Amino acid sequence: MNAANTSFMILSSILVLFMTPGLAFFYGGLVSKRNVVNTMLSVFIMTGVAIVLWIVIGYSLSFSGNIGGVVGDVKNFFMNGVDLTSLTATKIPTGIFSVFEMMFAIITPALFVGAVVGRIKFNFLLVFLILWSIIIYYPMVHLVWSPNGLLAGLGTLDFAGGTVVHINAGVTAFVLSAFLGKRVKFGDIPHTHYNLPWVLLGATILWIGWYGFNAGSAMGVDNIAAQATITTTMSTGTAMVTWMILDMIINGKPTLVGVCTGTLCGLVGVTPACGFVTIAGSFWIGMFSTFASYFFVNYLKDRIGVDDALDAFGCHGVSGIVGSIATGLFATKSVNPIVAHNGAFYGGGFHQLGVQIIATLATIVFVTIAASIIIKLLSLVMPMRVNRKEEKMGLDKGEHGEEADYTVDMSENLDEYRSDLNLYSKEFRGQLGGLDTNKDPHLH
């Protein structure tokens, strides 16, 4: 094995794993106080579920064999027959390659959880996550990242998951939201976020983890990994500032939630392109992605009427679509020799742009149809949505019997939690102890 590449891939895998608890903090900070536990658990449980699923069947369906260019086979069920020490093209063990790809299988379904928090039954979500991974995610990995995949054969450029991760999760978020219907308290102003420092913490962890996501997708330490690191940074900084400026111009003031959302849009937008574009290309992708997401979230979303609670589609879906298509504009051989056709802005004509548009549309159509079928069939055997009473009470108590805050409001439990001052008030009054304020109006 190449020790440097292998070390780098182990570190990248850990960084991508770090993103999922980061996402739990990001989403957990954004929701209302009543749904914090439910939101964080719904995101974090994917670490366990996706790991087991990946070992049992995910790796095999993604990377072993080939059925029609759409999906693999199940010959490597439970990783049986996989030589974990055999080396890939960049001289890393297959076992480590599998672990790296496993981390993507964890974070991707966790992304769309944000769309449906506060109103979906946990049991329904759990079964949906499992079926979604098998029927949608693993085939998407095979289509785009397996050498035998149909979209790979078409020449699709997706460095770290524009189609496979972000468009996939974003469209799923939209479909789930549409089937679920709006929240009971939809449109309540103001919407109270549970913990804004958590939102910043989560966004920061995601940004840090994203270097594993993007640079790690080079599969080793080389100039492409270095380029992905630079372009990821540039796009994200650009997007963060762009969202803040839009907020200041349109709403008159910058917001922390806005800046954190913009940061995410820049990360999402550059994901498919990061190993194929120049720094200038990443600047424009960061800006375009943020413009598109900003106007979708603030203007289009309400008109469409689909209640995506934490804008999983508005951020991941929209920025992912922009980034995926923009790869066809900005990709260049000068950055990565694997690029067969330069992007439209680098003298390559419309070939690569056309390929990117086809791949993007194919992803949207496949995910929409497959997710709709899973939801429809699953709804026949189990309820999808919590009842009105539980939704108003909050899913933390209803679904899990837990609360994010155990600090007790004094006003709610005065009998149980009385301070010493209340219990022994006479002793604390000192000289005023003998005075009756009711008899002397001057003492009021």
Coordinates of C-alpha atoms in Angstrom, one line a residue:
M1 CA 0.0 0.0 0.0
N2 CA 0.9 3.6 -0.4
A3 CA 1.3 4.7 3.2
A4 CA 0.7 8.4 2.6
N5 CA -2.5 7.8 0.5
T6 CA -3.8 5.3 3.0
S7 CA -3.2 7.5 6.0
F8 CA -4.9 10.4 4.1
M9 CA -7.9 8.2 3.2
I10 CA -8.3 7.0 6.9
L11 CA -8.2 10.7 8.0
S12 CA -10.7 11.7 5.2
S13 CA -13.1 8.9 6.3
I14 CA -13.0 10.1 9.9
L15 CA -13.7 13.7 8.7
V16 CA -16.7 12.6 6.7
L17 CA -18.0 10.6 9.7
F18 CA -17.6 13.8 11.8
M19 CA -20.0 15.6 9.4
T20 CA -23.0 13.6 10.6
P21 CA -22.9 14.6 14.3
G22 CA -22.1 18.1 12.9
L23 CA -25.3 18.0 10.9
A24 CA -27.2 16.8 14.0
F25 CA -26.1 20.0 15.8
F26 CA -26.8 22.2 12.7
Y27 CA -30.4 20.8 12.4
G28 CA -30.9 20.5 16.1
G29 CA -30.1 24.1 16.6
L30 CA -32.5 25.2 13.9
V31 CA -35.7 23.4 15.1
S32 CA -38.0 24.4 17.9
K33 CA -37.4 23.4 21.5
R34 CA -40.0 20.6 21.2
N35 CA -38.2 18.6 18.5
V36 CA -34.5 18.8 19.3
V37 CA -34.0 15.2 20.5
N38 CA -36.1 13.8 17.6
T39 CA -34.1 15.8 15.0
M40 CA -30.7 14.9 16.4
L41 CA -31.6 11.3 16.9
S42 CA -33.1 11.0 13.4
V43 CA -29.8 12.3 11.9
F44 CA -27.4 10.5 14.2
I45 CA -29.0 7.0 14.0
M46 CA -27.9 6.9 10.3
T47 CA -24.4 6.3 11.5
G48 CA -25.4 2.9 12.9
V49 CA -28.0 2.0 10.3
A50 CA -25.9 2.9 7.3
I51 CA -22.7 1.2 8.6
V52 CA -24.6 -2.2 9.0
L53 CA -26.4 -1.8 5.7
W54 CA -23.2 -0.9 3.8
I55 CA -21.4 -4.0 5.1
V56 CA -24.3 -6.3 4.6
I57 CA -25.4 -5.3 1.1
G58 CA -24.4 -1.7 0.2
Y59 CA -20.8 -2.2 -0.9
S60 CA -21.9 -5.1 -3.1
L61 CA -24.8 -3.3 -4.8
S62 CA -22.6 -0.3 -5.3
F63 CA -19.3 -1.7 -6.5
S64 CA -19.4 -5.5 -7.2
G65 CA -20.6 -6.8 -10.5
N66 CA -23.0 -4.9 -12.8
I67 CA -26.6 -5.3 -13.7
G68 CA -27.5 -3.1 -16.7
G69 CA -25.2 -0.3 -15.7
V70 CA -27.7 0.6 -12.9
V71 CA -26.7 -1.5 -9.9
G72 CA -24.2 -4.1 -8.8
D73 CA -25.0 -7.6 -7.6
V74 CA -25.1 -9.3 -4.2
K75 CA -22.1 -11.6 -4.7
N76 CA -20.2 -9.8 -1.9
F77 CA -23.0 -10.0 0.6
F78 CA -21.6 -9.1 4.1
M79 CA -18.3 -8.3 2.3
N80 CA -17.9 -12.0 1.6
G81 CA -15.3 -12.6 -1.0
V82 CA -13.9 -9.1 -0.9
D83 CA -10.1 -9.1 -0.5
L84 CA -9.8 -6.2 1.9
T85 CA -6.1 -5.9 1.4
S86 CA -6.1 -5.8 -2.4
L87 CA -5.0 -2.3 -3.6
T88 CA -7.0 0.2 -5.7
A89 CA -5.5 2.4 -8.4
T90 CA -4.1 4.8 -5.8
K91 CA -2.6 2.0 -3.8
I92 CA -5.0 2.1 -0.9
P93 CA -6.5 -1.1 0.5
T94 CA -10.0 -2.0 -0.7
G95 CA -11.1 -2.1 2.9
I96 CA -10.2 1.5 3.4
F97 CA -11.9 2.5 0.1
S98 CA -15.0 0.7 1.3
V99 CA -14.9 2.6 4.7
F100 CA -14.6 5.9 2.9
E101 CA -17.6 5.2 0.7
M102 CA -19.5 4.0 3.7
M103 CA -19.2 7.4 5.3
F104 CA -21.0 8.9 2.3
A105 CA -23.8 6.4 2.7
I106 CA -24.2 7.7 6.3
I107 CA -24.3 11.5 5.7
T108 CA -26.5 11.4 2.5
P109 CA -29.8 10.2 4.0
A110 CA -29.1 12.2 7.1
L111 CA -29.3 15.4 4.9
F112 CA -33.0 14.9 4.0
V113 CA -34.1 14.3 7.6
G114 CA -34.1 18.1 8.0
A115 CA -37.0 18.5 5.6
V116 CA -39.5 16.4 7.6
V117 CA -38.6 16.9 11.3
G118 CA -41.3 17.7 13.7
R119 CA -44.0 15.7 11.9
I120 CA -42.8 12.4 10.6
K121 CA -43.1 9.2 12.7
F122 CA -39.7 7.9 13.7
N123 CA -40.5 4.3 12.8
F124 CA -41.7 5.3 9.3
L125 CA -38.5 7.4 8.8
L126 CA -36.3 4.5 9.9
V127 CA -37.8 2.0 7.5
F128 CA -37.8 4.6 4.7
L129 CA -34.1 5.3 5.3
I130 CA -33.3 1.6 4.9
L131 CA -35.4 1.1 1.7
W132 CA -34.1 4.4 0.3
S133 CA -30.5 3.3 0.8
I134 CA -31.1 0.0 -1.0
I135 CA -33.4 1.2 -3.8
I136 CA -32.0 4.7 -4.5
Y137 CA -28.6 5.4 -2.9
Y138 CA -26.6 2.3 -3.9
P139 CA -27.9 2.4 -7.5
M140 CA -26.9 6.1 -7.7
V141 CA -23.4 5.3 -6.5
H142 CA -23.1 2.5 -9.1
L143 CA -24.5 4.7 -11.9
V144 CA -22.1 7.6 -11.3
W145 CA -19.0 6.2 -9.5
S146 CA -18.7 2.6 -10.7
P147 CA -16.7 2.3 -14.0
N148 CA -19.6 0.2 -15.3
G149 CA -22.3 2.7 -14.4
L150 CA -24.5 4.2 -17.2
L151 CA -23.9 7.8 -16.1
A152 CA -20.2 7.2 -15.7
G153 CA -20.1 5.8 -19.2
L154 CA -21.9 8.9 -20.5
G155 CA -18.9 10.9 -19.2
T156 CA -20.6 12.5 -16.1
L157 CA -18.3 14.5 -14.0
D158 CA -19.2 14.3 -10.3
F159 CA -16.1 14.6 -8.2
A160 CA -17.5 14.1 -4.7
G161 CA -21.3 13.8 -4.9
G162 CA -23.3 16.5 -6.6
T163 CA -25.7 13.9 -8.2
V164 CA -25.1 11.0 -5.8
V165 CA -25.3 12.9 -2.6
H166 CA -26.8 16.4 -2.8
I167 CA -29.3 16.3 -5.7
N168 CA -30.3 12.8 -4.5
A169 CA -30.9 13.9 -0.9
G170 CA -32.4 17.2 -1.9
V171 CA -35.0 15.8 -4.2
T172 CA -35.8 13.1 -1.7
A173 CA -36.4 15.9 0.9
F174 CA -38.8 17.6 -1.5
V175 CA -40.8 14.4 -2.3
L176 CA -41.0 13.5 1.4
S177 CA -42.2 17.0 2.3
A178 CA -44.8 17.0 -0.4
F179 CA -46.3 13.7 0.8
L180 CA -46.2 14.7 4.4
G181 CA -48.0 18.0 4.1
K182 CA -47.4 21.2 6.0
R183 CA -46.7 21.4 9.7
V184 CA -49.6 22.2 12.0
K185 CA -47.9 25.5 13.0
F186 CA -46.6 26.2 9.5
G187 CA -46.2 29.9 8.9
D188 CA -46.0 30.9 12.6
I189 CA -44.0 34.0 13.0
P190 CA -41.5 34.3 14.5
H191 CA -40.0 30.9 14.2
T192 CA -37.9 30.2 17.2
H193 CA -34.7 28.3 16.8
Y194 CA -33.6 26.2 19.7
N195 CA -29.9 27.2 19.8
L196 CA -28.2 29.5 17.3
P197 CA -24.7 28.7 18.7
W198 CA -25.4 25.1 17.8
V199 CA -26.2 26.1 14.2
L200 CA -22.8 27.8 14.0
L201 CA -21.0 24.8 15.6
G202 CA -22.8 22.4 13.2
A203 CA -21.9 24.5 10.2
T204 CA -18.3 24.7 11.2
I205 CA -18.0 20.9 11.8
L206 CA -19.6 20.3 8.4
W207 CA -17.1 22.7 6.7
I208 CA -14.2 20.9 8.4
G209 CA -15.5 17.5 7.6
W210 CA -16.1 18.5 4.0
Y211 CA -12.4 18.5 3.3
G212 CA -12.5 14.8 3.9
F213 CA -15.6 14.7 1.6
N214 CA -14.1 16.7 -1.3
A215 CA -10.3 16.4 -1.0
G216 CA -10.6 12.7 0.0
S217 CA -12.5 12.0 -3.2
A218 CA -9.1 12.3 -5.0
M219 CA -8.4 8.9 -3.3
G220 CA -4.9 9.9 -2.4
V221 CA -2.4 12.7 -1.8
D222 CA -1.9 14.5 -5.1
N223 CA -2.4 17.8 -6.9
I224 CA -6.1 17.0 -7.4
A225 CA -6.6 16.7 -3.7
A226 CA -4.8 19.9 -3.2
Q227 CA -6.9 21.6 -5.8
A228 CA -10.1 20.3 -4.3
T229 CA -9.0 21.7 -0.9
I230 CA -8.4 25.2 -2.4
T231 CA -11.6 25.3 -4.6
T232 CA -13.7 24.0 -1.6
T233 CA -12.4 26.8 0.5
M234 CA -12.9 29.5 -2.1
S235 CA -16.4 28.5 -3.0
T236 CA -17.5 28.3 0.6
G237 CA -16.1 31.7 1.6
T238 CA -17.7 33.3 -1.5
A239 CA -21.0 31.7 -0.7
M240 CA -21.0 32.8 2.9
V241 CA -20.3 36.4 2.0
T242 CA -22.8 36.4 -0.8
W243 CA -25.7 35.2 1.4
M244 CA -24.8 37.8 4.0
I245 CA -24.7 40.7 1.4
L246 CA -28.1 39.5 0.0
D247 CA -29.5 39.5 3.5
M248 CA -28.2 43.0 4.1
I249 CA -29.5 44.4 0.9
I250 CA -32.9 42.7 0.9
N251 CA -33.7 42.4 4.7
G252 CA -31.6 45.2 6.0
K253 CA -29.6 43.1 8.4
P254 CA -27.2 40.1 8.3
T255 CA -28.2 36.9 10.2
L256 CA -26.2 34.1 11.7
V257 CA -28.6 31.5 10.3
G258 CA -28.2 33.1 6.9
V259 CA -24.5 33.1 7.0
C260 CA -24.4 29.4 8.1
T261 CA -26.9 28.5 5.3
G262 CA -24.8 30.3 2.7
T263 CA -21.7 28.5 3.9
L264 CA -23.5 25.2 3.3
C265 CA -24.6 26.3 -0.2
G266 CA -21.0 27.0 -1.2
L267 CA -19.9 23.6 0.1
V268 CA -22.7 21.8 -1.7
G269 CA -22.3 23.7 -5.0
V270 CA -18.6 23.0 -5.4
T271 CA -18.8 19.3 -4.4
P272 CA -19.3 17.9 -7.9
A273 CA -16.8 20.3 -9.4
C274 CA -14.0 20.7 -6.8
G275 CA -11.5 18.4 -8.5
F276 CA -12.1 19.7 -12.0
V277 CA -12.2 23.5 -11.8
T278 CA -9.9 26.4 -11.2
I279 CA -10.1 28.8 -8.2
A280 CA -11.9 31.3 -10.4
G281 CA -14.4 28.6 -11.4
S282 CA -15.1 27.8 -7.7
F283 CA -15.7 31.5 -7.0
W284 CA -18.4 31.7 -9.6
I285 CA -19.9 28.3 -8.6
G286 CA -20.1 29.5 -4.9
M287 CA -21.8 32.7 -6.0
F288 CA -24.3 31.1 -8.5
S289 CA -25.3 28.4 -6.0
T290 CA -26.0 30.8 -3.3
F291 CA -28.0 33.1 -5.5
A292 CA -30.1 30.2 -6.6
S293 CA -30.6 28.8 -3.1
Y294 CA -31.3 32.2 -1.6
F295 CA -34.1 33.1 -4.1
F296 CA -35.6 29.6 -3.9
V297 CA -35.7 29.6 -0.1
N298 CA -37.0 33.2 0.2
Y299 CA -39.3 33.5 -2.8
L300 CA -40.1 30.3 -4.6
K301 CA -40.6 27.9 -1.7
D302 CA -43.8 29.5 -0.3
R303 CA -45.3 29.8 -3.8
I304 CA -44.7 26.1 -4.4
G305 CA -46.2 25.4 -1.0
V306 CA -44.1 22.4 0.0
D307 CA -43.1 22.6 3.6
D308 CA -39.4 21.6 3.7
A309 CA -38.8 22.5 7.4
L310 CA -35.0 23.2 7.3
D311 CA -34.6 23.8 3.6
A312 CA -32.9 20.5 2.7
F313 CA -34.0 20.9 -0.9
G314 CA -33.5 24.7 -1.0
C315 CA -29.9 24.2 0.1
H316 CA -28.7 20.7 -1.0
G317 CA -31.1 20.2 -3.9
V318 CA -30.9 23.7 -5.5
S319 CA -27.1 24.3 -4.9
G320 CA -26.4 20.7 -6.0
I321 CA -28.2 21.1 -9.3
V322 CA -26.4 24.4 -9.9
G323 CA -23.1 22.9 -9.1
S324 CA -23.6 19.8 -11.1
I325 CA -24.6 21.8 -14.2
A326 CA -21.9 24.5 -13.7
T327 CA -19.3 21.7 -13.7
G328 CA -20.1 21.5 -17.4
L329 CA -19.2 25.2 -17.7
F330 CA -16.0 25.4 -15.6
A331 CA -14.3 21.9 -15.8
T332 CA -10.9 22.1 -17.4
K333 CA -8.2 19.6 -18.4
S334 CA -5.6 22.0 -17.0
V335 CA -6.7 21.1 -13.5
N336 CA -7.5 17.4 -14.0
P337 CA -6.4 15.4 -17.0
I338 CA -9.3 13.0 -16.5
V339 CA -11.6 15.7 -17.9
A340 CA -12.2 14.4 -21.5
H341 CA -14.1 17.6 -22.7
N342 CA -13.4 21.0 -21.3
G343 CA -16.3 23.0 -20.0
A344 CA -18.1 25.6 -22.2
F345 CA -16.1 28.5 -20.6
Y346 CA -12.8 26.7 -21.4
G347 CA -13.3 26.2 -25.1
G348 CA -14.9 22.8 -24.9
G349 CA -18.2 23.7 -26.5
F350 CA -21.5 22.3 -25.1
H351 CA -20.6 18.6 -24.9
Q352 CA -19.8 18.4 -21.2
L353 CA -22.6 20.8 -20.3
G354 CA -25.0 18.6 -22.1
V355 CA -23.7 15.5 -20.3
Q356 CA -24.1 17.3 -16.9
I357 CA -27.6 18.4 -17.7
I358 CA -28.6 14.9 -18.7
A359 CA -27.1 13.4 -15.6
T360 CA -28.7 16.0 -13.4
L361 CA -32.2 15.5 -15.0
A362 CA -31.8 11.7 -14.9
T363 CA -31.0 11.9 -11.1
I364 CA -34.0 14.1 -10.4
V365 CA -36.4 11.9 -12.4
F366 CA -35.1 8.6 -11.0
V367 CA -35.1 9.8 -7.4
T368 CA -38.5 11.4 -7.6
I369 CA -40.2 8.3 -9.0
A370 CA -38.4 5.8 -6.8
A371 CA -38.9 7.9 -3.6
S372 CA -42.6 8.3 -4.4
I373 CA -43.1 4.6 -4.9
I374 CA -41.3 3.8 -1.6
I375 CA -43.5 6.3 0.3
K376 CA -46.7 5.1 -1.3
L377 CA -46.1 1.5 -0.5
L378 CA -44.7 2.1 3.0
S379 CA -47.8 4.2 3.8
L380 CA -50.0 1.2 3.2
V381 CA -48.4 -0.7 6.1
M382 CA -47.5 2.0 8.6
P383 CA -48.6 5.6 9.4
M384 CA -46.3 8.3 8.0
R385 CA -47.2 11.2 10.1
V386 CA -47.7 11.8 13.9
N387 CA -51.1 12.9 15.0
R388 CA -52.0 16.5 15.5
K389 CA -51.8 16.3 19.3
E390 CA -48.3 14.8 19.3
E391 CA -47.1 17.3 16.7
K392 CA -48.2 20.2 18.9
M393 CA -46.7 18.7 22.0
G394 CA -43.4 18.0 20.1
L395 CA -41.9 14.7 19.0
D396 CA -39.2 14.7 21.8
K397 CA -41.8 13.7 24.4
G398 CA -44.2 11.9 22.0
E399 CA -41.7 9.7 20.1
H400 CA -38.9 9.4 22.6
G401 CA -40.0 10.5 26.1
E402 CA -36.9 12.8 26.3
E403 CA -36.2 16.5 26.4
A404 CA -33.3 18.5 25.2
D405 CA -33.4 20.7 28.4
Y406 CA -33.7 19.3 31.8
T407 CA -33.5 22.8 33.4
V408 CA -36.9 23.3 34.9
D409 CA -38.8 26.5 34.4
M410 CA -39.4 27.9 37.9
S411 CA -42.8 29.2 36.9
E412 CA -44.1 25.8 35.8
N413 CA -43.0 23.9 38.9
L414 CA -43.0 26.3 41.8
D415 CA -44.1 23.7 44.3
E416 CA -41.3 21.3 43.5
Y417 CA -38.5 23.8 42.9
R418 CA -38.9 26.5 45.5
S419 CA -35.8 28.5 46.4
D420 CA -34.6 28.9 50.0
L421 CA -35.7 32.5 49.8
N422 CA -39.3 31.3 49.1
L423 CA -39.3 28.5 51.7
Y424 CA -37.7 30.5 54.5
S425 CA -38.8 34.0 53.6
K426 CA -39.5 35.1 57.2
E427 CA -35.9 34.4 58.2
F428 CA -34.6 36.4 55.3
R429 CA -36.8 39.4 56.0
G430 CA -34.8 40.6 59.0
Q431 CA -36.3 43.7 60.6
L432 CA -39.2 43.7 58.1
G433 CA -40.3 40.3 59.3
G434 CA -42.8 41.8 61.8
L435 CA -44.3 44.3 59.5
D436 CA -47.5 43.5 57.7
T437 CA -47.4 45.2 54.3
N438 CA -51.2 44.9 54.0
K439 CA -51.8 47.2 57.0
D440 CA -49.4 50.0 56.0
P441 CA -50.0 51.2 52.4
H442 CA -46.7 53.2 52.5
L443 CA -44.8 49.9 52.5
H444 CA -46.1 48.9 49.0

